[in-house]
CSV table of C-alpha atoms in Angstrom, one decimal:
chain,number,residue,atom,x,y,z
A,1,UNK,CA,27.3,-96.9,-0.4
A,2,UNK,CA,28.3,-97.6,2.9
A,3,UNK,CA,32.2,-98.1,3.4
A,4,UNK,CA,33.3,-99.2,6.6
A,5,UNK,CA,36.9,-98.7,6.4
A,6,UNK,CA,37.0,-95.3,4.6
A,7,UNK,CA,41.0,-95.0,4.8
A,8,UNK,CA,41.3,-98.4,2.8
A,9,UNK,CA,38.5,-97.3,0.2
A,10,UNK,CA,40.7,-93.9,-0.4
A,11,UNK,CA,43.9,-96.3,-0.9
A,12,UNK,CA,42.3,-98.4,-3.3
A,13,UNK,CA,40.6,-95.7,-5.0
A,14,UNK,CA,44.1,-94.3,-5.6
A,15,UNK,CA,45.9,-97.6,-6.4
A,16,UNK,CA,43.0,-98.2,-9.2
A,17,UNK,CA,42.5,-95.2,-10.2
A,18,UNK,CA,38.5,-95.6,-10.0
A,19,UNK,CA,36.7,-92.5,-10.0
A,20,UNK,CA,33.5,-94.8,-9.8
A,21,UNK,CA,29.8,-93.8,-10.6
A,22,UNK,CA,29.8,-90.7,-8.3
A,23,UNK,CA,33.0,-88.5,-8.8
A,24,UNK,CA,31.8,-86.3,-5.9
A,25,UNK,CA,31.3,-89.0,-3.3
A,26,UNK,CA,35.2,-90.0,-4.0
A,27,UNK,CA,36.4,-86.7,-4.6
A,28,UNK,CA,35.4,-85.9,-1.2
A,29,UNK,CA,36.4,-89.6,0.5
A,30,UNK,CA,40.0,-88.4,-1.3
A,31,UNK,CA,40.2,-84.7,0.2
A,32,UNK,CA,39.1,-86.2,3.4
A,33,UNK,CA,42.6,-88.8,3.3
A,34,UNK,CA,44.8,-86.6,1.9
A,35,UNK,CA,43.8,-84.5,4.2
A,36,UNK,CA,43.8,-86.3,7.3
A,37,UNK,CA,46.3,-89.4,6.9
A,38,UNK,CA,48.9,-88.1,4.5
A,39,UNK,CA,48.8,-84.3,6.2
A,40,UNK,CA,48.4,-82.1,3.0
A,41,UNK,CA,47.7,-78.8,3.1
A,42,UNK,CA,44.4,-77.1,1.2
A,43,UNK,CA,46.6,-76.5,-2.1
A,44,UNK,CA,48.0,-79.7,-1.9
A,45,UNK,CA,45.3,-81.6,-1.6
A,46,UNK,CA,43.6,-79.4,-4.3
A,47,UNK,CA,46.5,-80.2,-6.4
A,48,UNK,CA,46.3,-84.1,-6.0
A,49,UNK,CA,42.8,-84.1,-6.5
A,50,UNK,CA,43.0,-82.6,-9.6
A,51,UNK,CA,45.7,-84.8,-10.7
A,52,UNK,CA,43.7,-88.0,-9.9
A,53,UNK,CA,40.8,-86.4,-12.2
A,54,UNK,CA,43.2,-85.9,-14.9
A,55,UNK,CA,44.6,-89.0,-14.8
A,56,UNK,CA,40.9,-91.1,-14.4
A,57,UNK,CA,38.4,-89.5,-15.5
A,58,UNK,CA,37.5,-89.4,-19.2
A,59,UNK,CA,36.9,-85.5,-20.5
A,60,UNK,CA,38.2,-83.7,-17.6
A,61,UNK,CA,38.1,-79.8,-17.5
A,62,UNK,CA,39.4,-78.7,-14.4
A,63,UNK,CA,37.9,-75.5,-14.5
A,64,UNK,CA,34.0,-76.9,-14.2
A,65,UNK,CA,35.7,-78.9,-11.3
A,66,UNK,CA,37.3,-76.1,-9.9
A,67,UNK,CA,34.5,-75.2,-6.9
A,68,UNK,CA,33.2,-78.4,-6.5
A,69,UNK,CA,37.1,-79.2,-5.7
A,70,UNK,CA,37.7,-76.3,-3.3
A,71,UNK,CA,34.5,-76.7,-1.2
A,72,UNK,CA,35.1,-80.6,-0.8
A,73,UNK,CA,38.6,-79.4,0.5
A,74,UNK,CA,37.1,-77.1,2.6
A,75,UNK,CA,34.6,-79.5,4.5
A,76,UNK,CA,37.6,-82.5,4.8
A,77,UNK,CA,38.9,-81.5,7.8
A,78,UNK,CA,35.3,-81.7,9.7
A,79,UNK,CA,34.0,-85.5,9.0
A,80,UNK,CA,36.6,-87.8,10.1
A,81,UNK,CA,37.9,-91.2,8.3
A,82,UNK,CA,35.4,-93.9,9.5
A,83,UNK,CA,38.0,-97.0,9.8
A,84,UNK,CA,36.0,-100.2,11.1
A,85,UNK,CA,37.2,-103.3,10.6
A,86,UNK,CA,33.8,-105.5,10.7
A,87,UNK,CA,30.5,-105.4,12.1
A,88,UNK,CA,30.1,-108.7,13.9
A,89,UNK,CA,26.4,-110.7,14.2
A,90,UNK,CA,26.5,-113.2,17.2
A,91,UNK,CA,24.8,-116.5,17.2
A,92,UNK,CA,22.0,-115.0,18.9
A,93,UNK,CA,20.8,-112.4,16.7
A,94,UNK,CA,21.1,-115.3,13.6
A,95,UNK,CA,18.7,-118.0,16.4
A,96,UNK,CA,16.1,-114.8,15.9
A,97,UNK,CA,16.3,-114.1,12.3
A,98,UNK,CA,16.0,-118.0,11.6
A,99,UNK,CA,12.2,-118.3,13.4
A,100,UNK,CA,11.1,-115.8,11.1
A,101,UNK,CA,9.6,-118.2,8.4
A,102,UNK,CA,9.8,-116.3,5.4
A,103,UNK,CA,12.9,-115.7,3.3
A,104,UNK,CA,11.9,-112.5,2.4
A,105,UNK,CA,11.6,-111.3,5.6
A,106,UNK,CA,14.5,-112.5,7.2
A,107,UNK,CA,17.0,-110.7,4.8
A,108,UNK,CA,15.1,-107.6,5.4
A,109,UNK,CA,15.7,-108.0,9.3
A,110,UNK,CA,19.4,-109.1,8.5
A,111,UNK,CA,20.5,-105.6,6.6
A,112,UNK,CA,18.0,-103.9,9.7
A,113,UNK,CA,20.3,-105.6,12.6
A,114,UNK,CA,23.6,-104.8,10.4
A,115,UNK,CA,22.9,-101.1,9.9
A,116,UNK,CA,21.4,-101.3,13.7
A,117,UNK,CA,25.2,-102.9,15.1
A,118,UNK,CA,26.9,-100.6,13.0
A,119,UNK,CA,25.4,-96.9,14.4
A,120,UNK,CA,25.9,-98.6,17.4
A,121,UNK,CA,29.4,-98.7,16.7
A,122,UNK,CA,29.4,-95.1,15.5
A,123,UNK,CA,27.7,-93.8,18.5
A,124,UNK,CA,27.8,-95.2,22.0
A,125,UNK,CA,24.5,-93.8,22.7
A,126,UNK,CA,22.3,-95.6,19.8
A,127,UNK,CA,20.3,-98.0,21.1
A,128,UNK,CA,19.5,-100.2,17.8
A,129,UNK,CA,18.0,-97.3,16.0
A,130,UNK,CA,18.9,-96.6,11.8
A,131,UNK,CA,17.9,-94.0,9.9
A,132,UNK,CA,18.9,-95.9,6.9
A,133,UNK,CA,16.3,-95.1,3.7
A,134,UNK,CA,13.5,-97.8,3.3
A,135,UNK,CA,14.1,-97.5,-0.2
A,136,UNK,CA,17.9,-98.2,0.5
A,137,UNK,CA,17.3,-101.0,2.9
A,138,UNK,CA,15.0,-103.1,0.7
A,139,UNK,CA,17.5,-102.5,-2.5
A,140,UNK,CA,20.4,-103.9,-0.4
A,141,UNK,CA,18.4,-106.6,1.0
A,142,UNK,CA,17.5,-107.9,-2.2
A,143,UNK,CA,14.0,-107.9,-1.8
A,144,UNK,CA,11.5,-106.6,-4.4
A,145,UNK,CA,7.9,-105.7,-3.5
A,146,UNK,CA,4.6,-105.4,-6.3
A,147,UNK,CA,3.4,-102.2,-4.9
A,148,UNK,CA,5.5,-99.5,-3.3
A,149,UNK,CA,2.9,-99.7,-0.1
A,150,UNK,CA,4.2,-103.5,0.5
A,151,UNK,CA,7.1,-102.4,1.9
A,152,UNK,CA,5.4,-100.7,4.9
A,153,UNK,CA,3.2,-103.6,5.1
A,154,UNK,CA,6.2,-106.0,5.4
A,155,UNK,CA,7.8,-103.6,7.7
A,156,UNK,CA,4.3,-103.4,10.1
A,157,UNK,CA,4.7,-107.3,10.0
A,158,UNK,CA,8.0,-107.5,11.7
A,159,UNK,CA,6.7,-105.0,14.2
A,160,UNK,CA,4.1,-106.9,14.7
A,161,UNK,CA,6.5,-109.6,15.8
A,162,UNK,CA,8.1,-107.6,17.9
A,163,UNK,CA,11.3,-107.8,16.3
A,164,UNK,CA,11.6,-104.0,15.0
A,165,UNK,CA,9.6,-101.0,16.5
A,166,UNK,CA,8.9,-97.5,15.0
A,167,UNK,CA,9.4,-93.8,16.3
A,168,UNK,CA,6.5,-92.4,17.9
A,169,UNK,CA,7.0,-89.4,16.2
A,170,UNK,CA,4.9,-88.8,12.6
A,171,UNK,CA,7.7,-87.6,10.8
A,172,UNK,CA,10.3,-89.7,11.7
A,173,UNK,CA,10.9,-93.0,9.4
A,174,UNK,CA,13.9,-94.3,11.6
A,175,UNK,CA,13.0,-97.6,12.6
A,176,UNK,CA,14.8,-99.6,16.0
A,177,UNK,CA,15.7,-103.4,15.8
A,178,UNK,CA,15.3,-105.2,19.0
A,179,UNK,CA,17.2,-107.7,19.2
A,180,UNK,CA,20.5,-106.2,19.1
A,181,UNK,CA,22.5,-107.7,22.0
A,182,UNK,CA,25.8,-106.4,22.7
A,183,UNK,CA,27.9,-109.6,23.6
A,184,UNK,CA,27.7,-113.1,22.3
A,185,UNK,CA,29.6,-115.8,20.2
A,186,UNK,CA,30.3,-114.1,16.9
A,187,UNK,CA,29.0,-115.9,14.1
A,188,UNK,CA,29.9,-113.9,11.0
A,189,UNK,CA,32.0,-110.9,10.7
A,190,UNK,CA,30.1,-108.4,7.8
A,191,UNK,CA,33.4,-106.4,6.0
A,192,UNK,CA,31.1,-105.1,3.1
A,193,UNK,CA,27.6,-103.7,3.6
A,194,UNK,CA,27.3,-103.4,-0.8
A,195,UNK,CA,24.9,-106.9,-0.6
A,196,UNK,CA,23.8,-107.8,2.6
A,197,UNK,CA,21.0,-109.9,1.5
A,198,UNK,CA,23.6,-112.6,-0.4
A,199,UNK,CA,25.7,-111.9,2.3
A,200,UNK,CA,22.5,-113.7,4.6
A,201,UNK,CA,21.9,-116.6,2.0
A,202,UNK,CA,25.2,-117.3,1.3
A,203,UNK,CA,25.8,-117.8,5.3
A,204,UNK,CA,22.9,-119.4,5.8
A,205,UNK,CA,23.9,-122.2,2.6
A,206,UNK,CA,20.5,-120.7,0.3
A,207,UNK,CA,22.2,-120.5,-3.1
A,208,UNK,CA,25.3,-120.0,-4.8
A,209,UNK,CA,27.5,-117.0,-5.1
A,210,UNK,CA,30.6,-115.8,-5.2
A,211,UNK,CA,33.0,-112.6,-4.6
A,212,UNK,CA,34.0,-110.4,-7.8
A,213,UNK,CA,37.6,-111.3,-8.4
A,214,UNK,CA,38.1,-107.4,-9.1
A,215,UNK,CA,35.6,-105.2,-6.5
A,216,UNK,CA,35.1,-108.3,-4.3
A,217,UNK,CA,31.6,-107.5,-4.0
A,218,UNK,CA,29.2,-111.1,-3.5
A,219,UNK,CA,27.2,-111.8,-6.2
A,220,UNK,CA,24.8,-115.0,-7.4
A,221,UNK,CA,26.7,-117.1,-9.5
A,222,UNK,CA,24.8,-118.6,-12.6
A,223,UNK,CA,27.4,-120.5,-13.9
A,224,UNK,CA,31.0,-121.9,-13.4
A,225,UNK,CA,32.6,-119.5,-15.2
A,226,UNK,CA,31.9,-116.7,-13.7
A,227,UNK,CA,34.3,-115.0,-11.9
A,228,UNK,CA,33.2,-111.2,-12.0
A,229,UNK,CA,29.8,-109.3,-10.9
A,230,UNK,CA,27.8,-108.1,-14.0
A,231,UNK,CA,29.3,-104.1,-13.1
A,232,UNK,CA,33.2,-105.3,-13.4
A,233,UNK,CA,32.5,-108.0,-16.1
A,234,UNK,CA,30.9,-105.0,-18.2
A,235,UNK,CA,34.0,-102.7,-17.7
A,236,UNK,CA,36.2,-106.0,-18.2
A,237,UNK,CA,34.4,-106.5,-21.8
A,238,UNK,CA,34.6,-102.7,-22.7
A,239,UNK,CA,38.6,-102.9,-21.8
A,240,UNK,CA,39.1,-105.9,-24.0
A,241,UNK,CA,37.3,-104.2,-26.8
A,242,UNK,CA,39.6,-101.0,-26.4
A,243,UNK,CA,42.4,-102.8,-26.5
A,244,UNK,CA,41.4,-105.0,-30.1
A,245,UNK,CA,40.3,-101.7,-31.1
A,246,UNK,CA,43.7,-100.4,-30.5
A,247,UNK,CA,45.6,-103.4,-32.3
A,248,UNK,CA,44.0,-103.3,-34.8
A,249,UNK,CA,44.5,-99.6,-35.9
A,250,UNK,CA,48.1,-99.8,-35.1
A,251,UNK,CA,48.3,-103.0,-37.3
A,252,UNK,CA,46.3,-101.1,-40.0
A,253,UNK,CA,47.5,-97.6,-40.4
């Protein structure tokens, strides 16, 4: 998952307690903080990490954890915190996407040009280039292909077009979008890259959707009352049963 402000993501990790669906990925996000914003040392750090386990994560044997723990320490101090505010697509980029004629089509090229803008904003020397997986690009895009092949084909489509090119090198699946520009009246401002294909329709008025009232992540809306994406609703539901579950042996024993 990309996070674009990883110092936030740490501090609501933290305030949550969420150890989420890979306890390595914010095991290391953590080590990298503690390390970096609030100045810990190795043993520290170590230390807080193992607390924040204890505390969140169901079953927790620090001893199994011990190594993973140690070497995520170890490696904090070389990848710093990423903290960017938004990626911002001008009016320009949208005028392009919006002559493609197929739905399908334009969401992929809307994920492309966000993942494009933001290595460009990592690194001043990309030129539109991502090396984002396919795989990755077509799951956040919200597009789903028949045959694993279409997604090439759809890809050669758009190159095609002219609007994406390829490397020229065999092994290399990074792809360049060109028609990145680098100044121009800012007409959305993208804060979480989680679904970038709702994030397109719901700008461009093509169904109904809403932001999770817990993660804040957008998701379709299929009915009025619905407040919470299908992940959060789940843990929501689960909560609620602990809790009746709870009440009801303490009223029974």
């Amino acid at each position: 998952m990309v996070v674009l402000n990883e110092t936030k993501e740490a501090e609501r990790l933290i305030s949550e307690g969420e150890v989420g669906n890979k306890p390595t990925s914010t095991l290391f996000l953590l080590s990298r903080y503690y390390r970096q914003k609030v100045n810990l040392n190795k043993q520290d750090t170590i230390c807080k990490l193992n607390d924040f386990m204890g505390k969140h994560y169901k079953n927790y044997n620090a001893a199994l954890w011990e190594d993973v723990i140690e070497n995520t320490v170890n490696k904090a101090h070389k990848y710093p915190l990423r903290e960017i505010e938004c990626i911002e697509i001008f009016q320009s980029e949208l005028d392009t996407i919006s002559r493609v004629n197929t739905t399908k089509y334009r969401k992929l090229l809307f994920v492309m040009l966000c993942f494009a803008k933001l290595y460009n904003t990592l690194s001043e020397t990309n030129n539109g280039w991502i090396n984002t997986d396919i795989k990755e690009i077509y799951k956040i895009s919200r597009v789903h292909v028949k045959h694993r092949n279409d997604k090439f084909l759809y890809l050669n489509d758009l190159e095609q077009l002219g609007l994406i090119s390829f490397s020229n090198k065999n092994d290399n699946l990074n792809l360049k979008v060109n028609f990145v520009n680098k100044t121009g009246e800012t007409a959305l401002k993208i804060t979480d890259f989680r679904e970038l294909g709702y994030e397109y329709l719901n700008f461009v008025g093509e169904g109904k959707f809403e932001r999770c009232k817990r993660c804040g992540k957008l998701f379709k809306k299929n009915s009025n009352n619905m407040n919470y994406c299908n992940e959060c609703q789940k843990e929501i539901t689960k909560e609620k049963t602990r809790i009746r579950v709870k009440k009801y042996r303490e009223n029974n024993m």
